[in-house]
mmCIF file with all atom_site columns, C-alpha atoms in Angstrom:
data_model
loop_
_atom_site.group_PDB
_atom_site.id
_atom_site.type_symbol
_atom_site.label_atom_id
_atom_site.label_alt_id
_atom_site.label_comp_id
_atom_site.label_asym_id
_atom_site.label_entity_id
_atom_site.label_seq_id
_atom_site.pdbx_PDB_ins_code
_atom_site.Cartn_x
_atom_site.Cartn_y
_atom_site.Cartn_z
_atom_site.occupancy
_atom_site.B_iso_or_equiv
_atom_site.pdbx_formal_charge
_atom_site.auth_seq_id
_atom_site.auth_comp_id
_atom_site.auth_asym_id
_atom_site.auth_atom_id
_atom_site.pdbx_PDB_model_num
ATOM 1  C CA . MET A 1 1  ? 203.874 -75.578  73.608 1.00 69.00 ? 23 MET A CA 1
ATOM 2  C CA . ASN A 1 2  ? 207.482 -76.629  73.087 1.00 81.00 ? 24 ASN A CA 1
ATOM 3  C CA . SER A 1 3  ? 208.785 -77.596  69.690 1.00 86.00 ? 25 SER A CA 1
ATOM 4  C CA . MET A 1 4  ? 208.733 -81.325  70.434 1.00 89.00 ? 26 MET A CA 1
ATOM 5  C CA . GLU A 1 5  ? 205.070 -81.163  71.414 1.00 88.00 ? 27 GLU A CA 1
ATOM 6  C CA . GLU A 1 6  ? 204.331 -79.055  68.358 1.00 87.00 ? 28 GLU A CA 1
ATOM 7  C CA . ASN A 1 7  ? 206.078 -81.597  66.112 1.00 89.00 ? 29 ASN A CA 1
ATOM 8  C CA . TYR A 1 8  ? 204.056 -84.381  67.718 1.00 91.00 ? 30 TYR A CA 1
ATOM 9  C CA . GLN A 1 9  ? 200.833 -82.479  67.120 1.00 91.00 ? 31 GLN A CA 1
ATOM 10 C CA . LEU A 1 10 ? 201.773 -81.835  63.490 1.00 92.00 ? 32 LEU A CA 1
ATOM 11 C CA . ALA A 1 11 ? 202.600 -85.504  62.972 1.00 94.00 ? 33 ALA A CA 1
ATOM 12 C CA . LYS A 1 12 ? 199.225 -86.550  64.397 1.00 95.00 ? 34 LYS A CA 1
ATOM 13 C CA . TRP A 1 13 ? 197.439 -84.015  62.192 1.00 94.00 ? 35 TRP A CA 1
ATOM 14 C CA . LEU A 1 14 ? 199.296 -85.061  59.034 1.00 93.00 ? 36 LEU A CA 1
ATOM 15 C CA . ALA A 1 15 ? 198.613 -88.731  59.739 1.00 94.00 ? 37 ALA A CA 1
ATOM 16 C CA . GLY A 1 16 ? 194.918 -88.005  60.334 1.00 94.00 ? 38 GLY A CA 1
ATOM 17 C CA . GLU A 1 17 ? 195.196 -89.281  63.902 1.00 95.00 ? 39 GLU A CA 1
ATOM 18 C CA . MET A 1 18 ? 194.292 -86.079  65.770 1.00 94.00 ? 40 MET A CA 1
ATOM 19 C CA . PRO A 1 19 ? 191.171 -86.403  67.929 1.00 94.00 ? 41 PRO A CA 1
ATOM 20 C CA . GLU A 1 20 ? 188.279 -84.121  66.966 1.00 95.00 ? 42 GLU A CA 1
ATOM 21 C CA . ASP A 1 21 ? 188.617 -81.847  70.015 1.00 95.00 ? 43 ASP A CA 1
ATOM 22 C CA . GLU A 1 22 ? 192.348 -81.337  69.402 1.00 93.00 ? 44 GLU A CA 1
ATOM 23 C CA . LEU A 1 23 ? 191.707 -80.801  65.700 1.00 94.00 ? 45 LEU A CA 1
ATOM 24 C CA . LYS A 1 24 ? 189.179 -78.085  66.441 1.00 96.00 ? 46 LYS A CA 1
ATOM 25 C CA . ALA A 1 25 ? 191.659 -76.292  68.709 1.00 94.00 ? 47 ALA A CA 1
ATOM 26 C CA . PHE A 1 26 ? 194.481 -76.795  66.214 1.00 93.00 ? 48 PHE A CA 1
ATOM 27 C CA . LYS A 1 27 ? 192.441 -75.203  63.428 1.00 95.00 ? 49 LYS A CA 1
ATOM 28 C CA . GLN A 1 28 ? 192.075 -72.080  65.589 1.00 95.00 ? 50 GLN A CA 1
ATOM 29 C CA . THR A 1 29 ? 195.840 -71.506  65.860 1.00 92.00 ? 51 THR A CA 1
ATOM 30 C CA . PRO A 1 30 ? 197.437 -68.812  63.696 1.00 92.00 ? 52 PRO A CA 1
ATOM 31 C CA . GLU A 1 31 ? 199.844 -71.379  62.216 1.00 91.00 ? 53 GLU A CA 1
ATOM 32 C CA . TYR A 1 32 ? 197.121 -73.696  60.927 1.00 94.00 ? 54 TYR A CA 1
ATOM 33 C CA . ALA A 1 33 ? 196.587 -71.875  57.621 1.00 95.00 ? 55 ALA A CA 1
ATOM 34 C CA . THR A 1 34 ? 200.295 -72.112  56.854 1.00 95.00 ? 56 THR A CA 1
ATOM 35 C CA . TYR A 1 35 ? 200.476 -75.795  57.768 1.00 94.00 ? 57 TYR A CA 1
ATOM 36 C CA . GLU A 1 36 ? 197.414 -76.502  55.636 1.00 95.00 ? 58 GLU A CA 1
ATOM 37 C CA . LYS A 1 37 ? 199.022 -74.810  52.607 1.00 95.00 ? 59 LYS A CA 1
ATOM 38 C CA . ILE A 1 38 ? 202.278 -76.705  53.134 1.00 94.00 ? 60 ILE A CA 1
ATOM 39 C CA . ALA A 1 39 ? 200.418 -80.016  53.350 1.00 94.00 ? 61 ALA A CA 1
ATOM 40 C CA . ALA A 1 40 ? 198.336 -79.246  50.257 1.00 94.00 ? 62 ALA A CA 1
ATOM 41 C CA . TYR A 1 41 ? 201.251 -78.180  48.068 1.00 94.00 ? 63 TYR A CA 1
ATOM 42 C CA . SER A 1 42 ? 203.647 -80.872  49.276 1.00 92.00 ? 64 SER A CA 1
ATOM 43 C CA . SER A 1 43 ? 201.087 -83.569  48.512 1.00 91.00 ? 65 SER A CA 1
ATOM 44 C CA . GLN A 1 44 ? 201.360 -82.529  44.847 1.00 92.00 ? 66 GLN A CA 1
ATOM 45 C CA . LEU A 1 45 ? 205.130 -83.046  44.717 1.00 92.00 ? 67 LEU A CA 1
ATOM 46 C CA . LYS A 1 46 ? 206.454 -86.051  42.843 1.00 91.00 ? 68 LYS A CA 1
ATOM 47 C CA . ALA A 1 47 ? 209.871 -87.531  43.386 1.00 88.00 ? 69 ALA A CA 1
ATOM 48 C CA . PRO A 1 48 ? 211.948 -87.926  40.248 1.00 89.00 ? 70 PRO A CA 1
ATOM 49 C CA . ASP A 1 49 ? 212.285 -91.389  38.746 1.00 89.00 ? 71 ASP A CA 1
ATOM 50 C CA . PHE A 1 50 ? 215.182 -93.287  40.230 1.00 86.00 ? 72 PHE A CA 1
ATOM 51 C CA . ASP A 1 51 ? 216.919 -96.305  38.730 1.00 92.00 ? 73 ASP A CA 1
ATOM 52 C CA . ALA A 1 52 ? 218.686 -98.032  41.619 1.00 92.00 ? 74 ALA A CA 1
ATOM 53 C CA . ASP A 1 53 ? 220.089 -100.771 39.375 1.00 93.00 ? 75 ASP A CA 1
ATOM 54 C CA . LEU A 1 54 ? 221.716 -98.250  37.040 1.00 93.00 ? 76 LEU A CA 1
ATOM 55 C CA . LEU A 1 55 ? 223.183 -96.339  39.982 1.00 92.00 ? 77 LEU A CA 1
ATOM 56 C CA . TYR A 1 56 ? 224.567 -99.579  41.404 1.00 93.00 ? 78 TYR A CA 1
ATOM 57 C CA . GLN A 1 57 ? 226.114 -100.553 38.067 1.00 92.00 ? 79 GLN A CA 1
ATOM 58 C CA . ASN A 1 58 ? 227.704 -97.111  37.699 1.00 90.00 ? 80 ASN A CA 1
ATOM 59 C CA . THR A 1 59 ? 229.170 -97.410  41.190 1.00 90.00 ? 81 THR A CA 1
ATOM 60 C CA . VAL A 1 60 ? 230.542 -100.895 40.513 1.00 90.00 ? 82 VAL A CA 1
ATOM 61 C CA . ASN A 1 61 ? 232.038 -99.750  37.210 1.00 88.00 ? 83 ASN A CA 1
ATOM 62 C CA . ARG A 1 62 ? 233.725 -96.778  38.850 1.00 85.00 ? 84 ARG A CA 1
ATOM 63 C CA . LYS A 1 63 ? 235.296 -99.025  41.456 1.00 81.00 ? 85 LYS A CA 1
ATOM 64 C CA . LYS A 1 64 ? 236.553 -101.385 38.747 1.00 82.00 ? 86 LYS A CA 1
ATOM 65 C CA . ASN A 1 65 ? 237.945 -98.561  36.597 1.00 77.00 ? 87 ASN A CA 1
ATOM 66 C CA . PRO A 1 66 ? 238.888 -95.719  38.930 1.00 72.00 ? 88 PRO A CA 1
ATOM 67 C CA . GLN A 1 67 ? 239.588 -92.409  37.249 1.00 70.00 ? 89 GLN A CA 1
ATOM 68 C CA . LYS A 1 68 ? 242.789 -90.793  38.425 1.00 68.00 ? 90 LYS A CA 1
ATOM 69 C CA . SER A 1 69 ? 242.452 -87.077  38.559 1.00 67.00 ? 91 SER A CA 1
ATOM 70 C CA . PHE A 1 70 ? 245.538 -85.106  39.433 1.00 66.00 ? 92 PHE A CA 1
ATOM 71 C CA . LEU A 1 71 ? 247.465 -82.173  38.094 1.00 66.00 ? 93 LEU A CA 1
ATOM 72 C CA . SER A 1 72 ? 251.099 -82.399  37.169 1.00 67.00 ? 94 SER A CA 1
ATOM 73 C CA . ILE A 1 73 ? 253.232 -79.800  38.909 1.00 75.00 ? 95 ILE A CA 1
ATOM 74 C CA . ASN A 1 74 ? 256.191 -80.536  36.653 1.00 72.00 ? 96 ASN A CA 1
ATOM 75 C CA . PRO A 1 75 ? 256.051 -77.967  33.835 1.00 67.00 ? 97 PRO A CA 1
ATOM 76 C CA . ASN A 1 76 ? 257.897 -80.385  31.507 1.00 68.00 ? 98 ASN A CA 1
ATOM 77 C CA . GLY A 1 77 ? 255.687 -83.308  32.286 1.00 55.00 ? 99 GLY A CA 1
#
């Protein structure tokens, strides 16, 4: 099975759309145990809270008040 087919099979399995006969064969593959662990652990992950409005305001404020960052190469300046 090429990688594109394998990805398609994984997507069907993760979405719960794999037919019973394919699922039975898939569970017999050596990779199944690993995929099952990945699915189980990744389902427990939680994305951090994200405040899109605050990010937008910070971006707008930075554009209004750009910070100039440069080093002077003049030793007297």
